[in-house]
Amino acid sequence: MAACALPPLGVLLALLCVGAVRAADTVTADRPLSVSQTLVSSGRKFALGFFQPEGGAAGSWYVGIWYHNIAVQTPVWVANRGAPVSDAASSRLAIAPDGNLALFHGSGSIAWSTTKANTSGTANATDTVAVLLDSGNLVLSPASNASAVLWQSFDHVGDTWLPGGKLRRDKRTGEIQGMVSWRAHGDPAPGMYSLQLDPSGAPQYVLLANGAQEYWLTGNWTGKFFTGAPEVAASSGGSGYSFEFVDNDEESYFTYNFAVNSTVYRFVMDVSGQVKGWFWVEATQAWNLVYAEPKARCAVPRGCGAFGVCTEGAATACDCARGFRPRSPANWGFDDFIDGCVRNAQLQCAKNSTDSVSSSTASGSNKEAQDKFLRMDGTRFPDDGRTVGVASTGGCQTACLADCTCSAYAYNGSCFLWYGDLQNLEAGVGDDQAGAGSLYLRLAASELPGARSHKWRNVKIAATALGIACFVVAASILLVRTTRKRRTARLNGLTAGDGCVSYKYSDLQYLTKNFADKIGAGAFGSVFKGQLSDSTVVAVKKLEGLRQGEKQFRAEVSTLGTIQHVNLIRMLGFCSDGAADRKLLVYEYMPNGSLDHHLFRKTFYVLSWQVRYQVGLGVAKGLAYLHERCRDCIIHCDVKPENILLDAAFAPKVADFGLAKLVGRDFSRVITTMRGTIGYLAPEWISGEAITTKADVFSYGMTLFEIMSGRRNFEQGERPSVVSSAEDTTGAEEQATTTFFPLLVARRLAEEGDVMELLDPELEGDADPEEMRRVCKVACWCIQHDVDARPTMEEVVQMLEGLTEVEMPPVPQYLEVLAGRHAQESTYHSAQQLDETAYGSV
Ligand SMILES: *[C@@H]1O[C@H](CO)[C@@H](O)[C@H](O)[C@H]1NC(C)=O
Ligand SMILES: *[C@@H]1O[C@H](CO)[C@@H](O)[C@H](O)[C@H]1NC(C)=O
Ligand SMILES: *[C@@H]1O[C@H](CO)[C@@H](O)[C@H](O)[C@H]1NC(C)=O
Ligand SMILES: *[C@@H]1O[C@H](CO)[C@@H](O)[C@H](O)[C@H]1NC(C)=O
Ligand SMILES: *[C@@H]1O[C@H](CO)[C@@H](O)[C@H](O)[C@H]1NC(C)=O
Ligand SMILES: *[C@@H]1O[C@H](CO)[C@@H](O)[C@H](O)[C@H]1NC(C)=O
Ligand SMILES: *[C@@H]1O[C@H](CO)[C@@H](O)[C@H](O)[C@H]1NC(C)=O
């Protein structure tokens, strides 16, 4: 029962502890399952029992399967998805008289039941058992013969597709098994989005909205990968998973699995309409997102709900249109926007009954408060607009006003009207694009500026407001005077060497002028500029998605606060005011921003070779310190140019270390947008092997390549391939594998070629050839597939300082597979050739 001493996770963990007593994986006729019990699979990987999903409706209980050993509640299958029980205390999961497994209300009525195959007449209630397997599959079979499956949960996939499961199409019945999203965060009822095999019979998956509208396709299976999603391939070139398509007379299905037994992976049809792949990472105790499609969030139909506005590439995909607010605000924090937005103020035309009375007494008020329109430029028009034969903007507006259900109009030569809920609004679209332009959104007059009525009542309100404002100003001046002294005292006490200061939330509000100057947004939250009273500029990071308790947070942060190294960003203080949205970290401010900015041409000047070399060396020193010198070894987990900041003298400082543990959400979000699982991620993240400091070494190596080349390793097409100028490339397949920079470098080294040709062309050859060669070799060693072949960061430092000789690195073969597959994304047509080149070599 030691597990009960873990951080409180409410009912769930309590149930797990009770379950541990029962320690059985089977429901039999004489052993039903009640709310206080849990089935645990024989290898203790999965558990089955009653649960209440996080964020779910109070009093709604479900029977489901989750990971037994994972502290973050993660249901992978739910029995009674659409039929929660409220009388959990008296409900039972039991074998029904007809041999099915059923969930009984206290009254004896059935809330949910399996629909077992009707083949064997031998199985009756006393003879039937339900067993939870270590794969997460719940299997109903005769007690006398476990291999005769009567029903199994793997044939009734919910929103999660586990390794070993099948997404199949039964060719005899035409039945299709797909993943169906939850209706909303906390609500397992079947939702709007599904992923399934193409009903037309083509060997591909389709994503469907409302079971009908296709919005993404994987492309046909070539036998090795999907043409439209090449990162999902038959095997991952050594990192341990296999993906298989089976197609025979009876059925066709895909299935996948991992060579390493301990890998915990799941594909989920997410509420957001994206299909997502998640790995559990023990080191960080968090789910790590490694796959998400479609990458374009705004491509998901109705993804932001009614009156939600989607912006591609924004930190949060959805926002409410002006004049609207989220219908389910709590869910927005979980990236669930499906419930959309509601009006802040009712439209005038909708206030019929009350107004018909008031307008007779106060005539004219109706007209003045008439609904207004908000112009939204650069908006993609929803496609359900209706044209009316009106030949002017004014006429179009009048036509919309005439119908209370009309919620927007647009005029681009013809007049379009939209009725009811507006769906699929997308902002930030160029006006020159077809089907985009200025949309006029109907709002209550009070939502728009300049809508003030001249009624005396309003003047009175204004006067009162002014009075209050004056009082507030006067009071604040007094208050500021008195608190400034105290604050100044506290804030001035802040100098290097003081360790980590604990701030009040109001202090930080004050320092940042109420978070007015946002200087960045990363995986962990937004960053604001602030100024201490002695004019020291600081960066204040507002953490998002924190999952730790107050005490743990303070403990972690104090540890981070003690870390001091010239190449690590220094934490000056923190704020932990109880509330989850009041967790902030205060850092020294880096005037030259992050490295990606300078490398990838967002500035006017080019970083010289000397600076680049020093940046590479400095980052290596910083990471070596994190890995070896700190009291507890810290794995950064997210080394990339965005997390390397430059001070006024362009000396590098590594940022965001230690936060993965603190926040633990999908800190690899950025990585997924960079070509699926490849980017800066070490292969062991994918294979589920233990994550060590060598994972950072890998990411560091990838970053070194970018420092040399001045472009993203996976960036293509923007600039002519380096090789095509040096060699005469023929054919797409050659191009495909040769444009992956790390591979280029490795091959060039192997054939003793001139690596100077690979240098960022912007430097015009102005670099030390010996240093360049050394950096190339070090980077190639860092990205070796074999963890043990990679050097430690300490060794990297010695190599870069020229203290040790660098041997010739082998060409990482697995890269050829990844590079080839990646290139496939941009050069679809040469699938056949790629098979021969990229895959032929492994
Ligand atoms: C199962 O078989 C019995 C008798 O053979 C029949 O009455 C019943 O309708 C069948 N049920 C289903 C679901 O096919
Ligand atoms: C159920 O099946 C078992 C084993 O086949 C048999 O012993 C038992 O008599 C059956 N019970 C009923 C009610 O048919
Ligand atoms: C058990 O079930 C399997 C699959 O239905 C069948 O092939 C096998 O003959 C059965 N064994 C016994 C002992 O009934
Ligand atoms: C995919 O395969 C199906 C049949 O297997 C074929 O009809 C279809 O044209 C293929 N699609 C593409 C894009 O090649
Ligand atoms: C995986 O683990 C199970 C027990 O949980 C064991 O029986 C099986 O042999 C393992 N498979 C591999 C490939 O290690
Ligand atoms: C306005 O009137 C219609 C029909 O008379 C009625 O259905 C609707 O509920 C009314 N709306 C309000 C807000 O009173
Ligand atoms: C006006 O918008 C409609 C609807 O999106 C579009 O189909 C049409 O091409 C546009 N017309 C012009 C002239 O841009």
mmCIF file of C-alpha atoms in Angstrom, residues 522-524 594-596 599-600 619 623 636-645 653-656 666-674 679-681 696 699-700 702-704 706-707 712:
data_model
loop_
_atom_site.group_PDB
_atom_site.id
_atom_site.type_symbol
_atom_site.label_atom_id
_atom_site.label_comp_id
_atom_site.label_asym_id
_atom_site.label_seq_id
_atom_site.Cartn_x
_atom_site.Cartn_y
_atom_site.Cartn_z
ATOM 1 C CA GLY A 522 7.894 28.843 -26.013
ATOM 2 C CA ALA A 523 6.731 25.379 -25.188
ATOM 3 C CA PHE A 524 6.371 26.249 -21.511
ATOM 4 C CA SER A 594 17.753 33.245 -29.433
ATOM 5 C CA LEU A 595 20.187 31.599 -31.797
ATOM 6 C CA ASP A 596 17.607 30.510 -34.355
ATOM 7 C CA LEU A 599 21.089 31.510 -37.863
ATOM 8 C CA PHE A 600 17.998 31.405 -39.982
ATOM 9 C CA VAL A 619 26.655 25.405 -25.337
ATOM 10 C CA LEU A 623 25.316 21.147 -21.121
ATOM 11 C CA HIS A 636 17.725 19.163 -20.868
ATOM 12 C CA CYS A 637 15.471 17.154 -23.222
ATOM 13 C CA ASP A 638 14.963 19.994 -25.671
ATOM 14 C CA VAL A 639 18.283 21.278 -27.002
ATOM 15 C CA LYS A 640 17.728 23.344 -30.138
ATOM 16 C CA PRO A 641 18.609 26.824 -31.449
ATOM 17 C CA GLU A 642 15.419 28.304 -29.947
ATOM 18 C CA ASN A 643 16.662 27.404 -26.477
ATOM 19 C CA ILE A 644 20.093 28.953 -26.891
ATOM 20 C CA LEU A 645 20.130 32.636 -25.979
ATOM 21 C CA LYS A 653 23.456 30.677 -22.620
ATOM 22 C CA VAL A 654 21.345 27.564 -22.595
ATOM 23 C CA ALA A 655 17.751 28.238 -21.534
ATOM 24 C CA ASP A 656 14.730 26.205 -20.439
ATOM 25 C CA ASP A 666 4.144 18.156 -24.680
ATOM 26 C CA PHE A 667 7.398 20.016 -24.600
ATOM 27 C CA SER A 668 8.243 18.512 -27.946
ATOM 28 C CA ARG A 669 5.339 20.318 -29.557
ATOM 29 C CA VAL A 670 7.770 22.303 -31.608
ATOM 30 C CA ILE A 671 9.547 19.164 -32.672
ATOM 31 C CA THR A 672 6.415 17.636 -34.075
ATOM 32 C CA THR A 673 5.824 20.585 -36.285
ATOM 33 C CA MET A 674 9.269 19.882 -37.647
ATOM 34 C CA GLY A 679 14.339 16.864 -36.011
ATOM 35 C CA TYR A 680 16.327 17.167 -32.860
ATOM 36 C CA LEU A 681 14.851 14.083 -31.203
ATOM 37 C CA ASP A 696 20.910 15.811 -25.269
ATOM 38 C CA SER A 699 20.110 17.142 -30.115
ATOM 39 C CA TYR A 700 23.281 19.126 -29.596
ATOM 40 C CA MET A 702 21.791 18.329 -34.765
ATOM 41 C CA THR A 703 22.111 21.904 -33.558
ATOM 42 C CA LEU A 704 25.833 21.996 -34.455
ATOM 43 C CA GLU A 706 22.596 24.043 -38.169
ATOM 44 C CA ILE A 707 25.216 26.360 -36.749
ATOM 45 C CA ARG A 712 17.370 23.959 -40.680
#
